[in-house]
Amino acid sequence: QVQLVESGGGSVQTGGSLRLSCAASGYTYNTDCMGWFRQAPGKEREVIAATDSVGVTKYADSVKGRFTIGRDNPKNTLYLQMNSLKPEDTAMYYCAALGSRGHCYGASLTGGTYNYWGQGTQVTVSS
């Protein structure tokens, strides 16, 4: 059973940085497509970063140039390095996985691509 557990959220000031982690277990993580979602109060959930099994990445325009998605396959961990944080980045952040049985190719920013997600970690950016 796929399990995803996020950590690393917190409160920072504008311009600060945070690094989110997502520990994956219960399946073959290193061949899967993964992504990071966020959802702010009163707003729709959006996929902001995605990666596939060979390191292709995609970013939403709102975070491009500031956020970096990465994976440490031996540790079954997905990361999201967030720099130059803004108040509008305040949201609950979720890790998501497709749950592919083989190698997954093609990073996707489409929410419906993913079948599994974690419980989320809160990020709050103050001005």
XYZ file of N, CA and C in Angstrom, residues 8-117:
330
model
N 8.423 19.120 7.115
C 9.250 20.274 6.766
C 8.520 21.592 6.672
N 7.208 21.573 6.832
C 6.473 22.829 6.775
C 6.759 23.691 7.996
N 6.276 24.911 7.943
C 6.485 25.819 9.070
C 6.122 27.228 8.706
N 6.554 28.158 9.554
C 6.283 29.576 9.338
C 7.588 30.298 9.050
N 7.574 31.091 7.991
C 8.745 31.880 7.613
C 8.302 33.267 7.192
N 9.244 34.158 7.116
C 8.953 35.500 6.620
C 9.158 35.563 5.114
N 8.594 36.583 4.514
C 8.764 36.796 3.074
C 10.241 36.794 2.705
N 10.553 36.052 1.651
C 11.935 35.929 1.209
C 12.681 34.752 1.789
N 12.071 34.091 2.743
C 12.709 32.951 3.384
C 12.618 31.687 2.555
N 13.167 30.608 3.116
C 13.202 29.319 2.432
C 12.720 28.204 3.347
N 12.181 27.181 2.735
C 11.809 25.949 3.430
C 12.091 24.783 2.499
N 12.342 23.634 3.079
C 12.507 22.415 2.303
C 11.528 21.369 2.808
N 10.604 21.004 1.955
C 9.631 19.978 2.296
C 10.164 18.613 1.885
N 9.818 17.609 2.670
C 10.191 16.236 2.361
C 8.937 15.368 2.322
N 9.002 14.323 1.516
C 7.908 13.367 1.422
C 8.510 11.969 1.430
N 8.263 11.246 2.499
C 8.778 9.880 2.618
C 7.751 8.915 2.045
N 8.186 8.137 1.056
C 7.297 7.183 0.386
C 7.604 5.764 0.849
N 6.569 4.965 1.005
C 6.766 3.570 1.399
C 5.644 2.716 0.838
N 5.883 1.412 0.849
C 4.846 0.477 0.464
C 4.827 0.100 -1.004
N 5.769 0.671 -1.777
C 5.789 0.324 -3.202
C 7.131 0.734 -3.792
N 7.309 0.486 -5.099
C 8.556 0.833 -5.785
C 8.512 2.291 -6.175
N 9.069 3.117 -5.328
C 8.981 4.562 -5.471
C 9.785 5.087 -6.647
N 10.977 4.518 -6.891
C 11.912 5.180 -7.797
C 11.526 5.118 -9.263
N 10.470 4.388 -9.615
C 10.024 4.363 -11.004
C 8.751 5.170 -11.213
N 8.306 5.853 -10.180
C 6.998 6.489 -10.214
C 7.086 7.953 -10.610
N 5.950 8.509 -11.038
C 5.794 9.942 -11.236
C 5.260 10.545 -9.940
N 5.846 11.658 -9.537
C 5.519 12.286 -8.277
C 5.235 13.760 -8.479
N 4.502 14.329 -7.523
C 4.227 15.751 -7.620
C 3.960 16.366 -6.265
N 3.988 17.668 -6.250
C 3.611 18.450 -5.068
C 2.392 19.302 -5.425
N 1.358 19.203 -4.574
C 0.161 20.022 -4.660
C 0.232 21.079 -3.562
N -0.592 22.090 -3.696
C -0.872 22.961 -2.571
C -2.320 23.432 -2.651
N -2.861 23.737 -1.495
C -4.219 24.265 -1.443
C -4.297 25.317 -0.359
N -4.649 26.519 -0.771
C -4.831 27.629 0.158
C -6.303 27.722 0.531
N -6.615 28.295 1.684
C -8.019 28.428 2.093
C -8.841 29.150 1.038
N -9.964 28.540 0.664
C -10.853 29.163 -0.299
C -10.420 29.046 -1.740
N -9.318 28.323 -1.984
C -8.814 28.182 -3.349
C -8.781 26.719 -3.753
N -8.735 26.499 -5.071
C -8.645 25.133 -5.556
C -7.240 24.584 -5.353
N -7.166 23.271 -5.248
C -5.876 22.618 -5.155
C -5.162 22.708 -6.497
N -3.883 22.972 -6.484
C -3.115 23.069 -7.724
C -1.834 22.262 -7.606
N -1.447 21.649 -8.697
C -0.166 20.964 -8.756
C 0.883 22.006 -9.105
N 1.905 22.124 -8.307
C 2.894 23.173 -8.536
C 4.225 22.646 -9.041
N 4.494 21.381 -8.833
C 5.762 20.811 -9.293
C 5.578 19.317 -9.502
N 6.269 18.784 -10.499
C 6.139 17.358 -10.804
C 7.441 16.834 -11.369
N 7.645 15.529 -11.189
C 8.829 14.893 -11.747
C 8.479 13.461 -12.138
N 9.215 12.930 -13.133
C 8.979 11.549 -13.521
C 10.164 10.677 -13.087
N 10.196 9.437 -13.572
C 11.199 8.488 -13.090
C 12.602 8.749 -13.628
N 12.718 9.608 -14.642
C 14.047 9.881 -15.196
C 14.487 11.316 -14.957
N 13.778 12.018 -14.083
C 14.210 13.348 -13.668
C 13.656 14.509 -14.451
N 12.723 14.249 -15.363
C 12.059 15.362 -16.042
C 11.208 16.101 -15.006
N 11.244 17.430 -15.050
C 10.480 18.217 -14.088
C 9.611 19.250 -14.796
N 8.529 19.621 -14.121
C 7.665 20.700 -14.602
C 7.236 21.516 -13.399
N 7.005 22.808 -13.655
C 6.601 23.705 -12.584
C 5.450 24.588 -13.036
N 4.580 24.900 -12.106
C 3.563 25.903 -12.367
C 4.237 27.262 -12.484
N 3.647 28.140 -13.279
C 4.243 29.468 -13.470
C 4.412 30.215 -12.147
N 3.517 29.954 -11.211
C 3.534 30.677 -9.939
C 4.771 30.379 -9.092
N 5.441 29.254 -9.360
C 6.598 28.884 -8.535
C 7.876 28.713 -9.357
N 7.772 28.808 -10.666
C 8.922 28.577 -11.536
C 10.054 29.542 -11.190
N 11.259 29.007 -11.050
C 12.409 29.825 -10.709
C 12.628 29.991 -9.218
N 11.649 29.611 -8.414
C 11.766 29.733 -6.959
C 11.749 28.384 -6.259
N 11.005 27.433 -6.794
C 10.874 26.110 -6.180
C 11.606 25.073 -7.036
N 12.154 24.056 -6.361
C 12.831 22.968 -7.060
C 12.373 21.637 -6.492
N 11.899 20.773 -7.369
C 11.504 19.433 -6.959
C 12.669 18.486 -7.197
N 12.876 17.571 -6.282
C 13.959 16.611 -6.431
C 13.618 15.326 -5.714
N 14.365 14.288 -6.017
C 14.105 13.013 -5.378
C 15.404 12.323 -5.007
N 15.393 11.663 -3.879
C 16.517 10.839 -3.434
C 15.996 9.410 -3.435
N 16.245 8.696 -4.526
C 15.656 7.371 -4.678
C 16.121 6.363 -3.624
N 17.421 6.321 -3.275
C 17.816 5.370 -2.221
C 17.086 5.600 -0.906
N 16.681 6.825 -0.655
C 15.978 7.145 0.592
C 14.461 7.162 0.419
N 13.989 6.848 -0.799
C 12.542 6.879 -1.072
C 11.915 8.197 -0.642
N 12.592 9.282 -0.961
C 12.146 10.590 -0.503
C 12.076 11.584 -1.644
N 10.986 12.338 -1.661
C 10.768 13.432 -2.609
C 10.948 14.733 -1.845
N 11.550 15.722 -2.506
C 11.786 17.004 -1.854
C 11.153 18.142 -2.640
N 10.908 19.238 -1.934
C 10.529 20.488 -2.590
C 11.288 21.604 -1.888
N 12.300 22.125 -2.565
C 13.050 23.260 -2.040
C 12.332 24.523 -2.449
N 11.952 25.328 -1.472
C 11.184 26.538 -1.732
C 12.002 27.746 -1.288
N 12.344 28.590 -2.233
C 13.108 29.803 -1.953
C 12.290 31.033 -2.305
N 12.731 32.173 -1.802
C 12.061 33.451 -2.095
C 10.560 33.349 -1.848
N 10.203 32.834 -0.708
C 8.796 32.603 -0.404
C 8.030 33.911 -0.273
N 6.768 33.849 -0.700
C 5.879 35.006 -0.685
C 4.642 34.679 0.155
N 3.949 35.686 0.648
C 2.716 35.407 1.411
C 1.713 34.565 0.619
N 1.665 34.741 -0.693
C 0.720 33.962 -1.506
C 1.114 32.494 -1.637
N 2.272 32.110 -1.125
C 2.654 30.699 -1.078
C 2.061 29.997 0.139
N 1.436 30.743 1.015
C 0.824 30.157 2.205
C -0.262 29.172 1.795
N -0.123 27.930 2.248
C -1.051 26.863 1.860
C -0.686 25.583 2.587
N -1.558 24.605 2.456
C -1.219 23.245 2.850
C -0.581 22.586 1.631
N 0.561 21.968 1.845
C 1.297 21.331 0.757
C 1.214 19.816 0.881
N 0.925 19.181 -0.248
C 0.735 17.742 -0.286
C 1.674 17.112 -1.305
N 2.180 15.954 -0.940
C 2.941 15.121 -1.850
C 1.965 14.172 -2.541
N 2.211 13.875 -3.815
C 1.318 12.988 -4.551
C 2.110 12.007 -5.402
N 1.514 10.842 -5.617
C 2.159 9.802 -6.428
C 1.157 9.187 -7.387
N 1.646 8.833 -8.566
C 0.790 8.128 -9.518
C 0.557 6.698 -9.059
N 1.610 6.023 -8.581
C 1.488 4.615 -8.227
C 1.706 3.730 -9.441
N 2.659 4.133 -10.290
C 2.937 3.385 -11.509
C 3.563 2.024 -11.197
N 3.199 1.003 -11.950
C 3.778 -0.327 -11.746
C 5.069 -0.512 -12.508
N 5.347 0.372 -13.441
C 6.600 0.338 -14.170
C 7.161 1.735 -14.201
N 8.153 1.949 -15.056
C 8.707 3.291 -15.151
C 7.661 4.262 -15.689
N 7.572 5.386 -15.039
C 6.637 6.429 -15.442
C 7.426 7.543 -16.114
N 7.001 7.911 -17.313
C 7.685 8.954 -18.060
C 6.757 10.132 -18.313
N 7.299 11.329 -18.062
C 6.505 12.515 -18.343
C 5.947 13.136 -17.085
N 6.550 14.213 -16.618
C 6.052 14.915 -15.443
C 4.719 15.575 -15.772
N 3.771 15.500 -14.839
C 2.431 16.019 -15.106
C 1.982 17.010 -14.051
N 1.453 18.135 -14.509
C 0.858 19.127 -13.610
C -0.659 18.989 -13.554
N -1.163 17.876 -14.066
C -2.599 17.617 -14.047
C -2.951 16.843 -12.785
N -3.802 17.398 -11.963
C -4.113 16.787 -10.681
C -4.672 15.383 -10.793
N -5.476 15.141 -11.810
C -6.098 13.838 -11.964
C -5.141 12.718 -12.298
N -3.868 13.059 -12.586
C -2.858 12.049 -12.880
C -2.565 11.173 -11.676
N -2.654 11.749 -10.484
C -2.145 11.122 -9.267
C -3.234 10.377 -8.508
N -2.842 9.241 -7.976
C -3.781 8.375 -7.281
C -3.594 8.343 -5.772
N -2.459 8.825 -5.311
C -2.157 8.772 -3.883
C -1.600 10.119 -3.440
N -1.941 10.478 -2.218
C -1.363 11.690 -1.654
C -1.281 11.583 -0.153
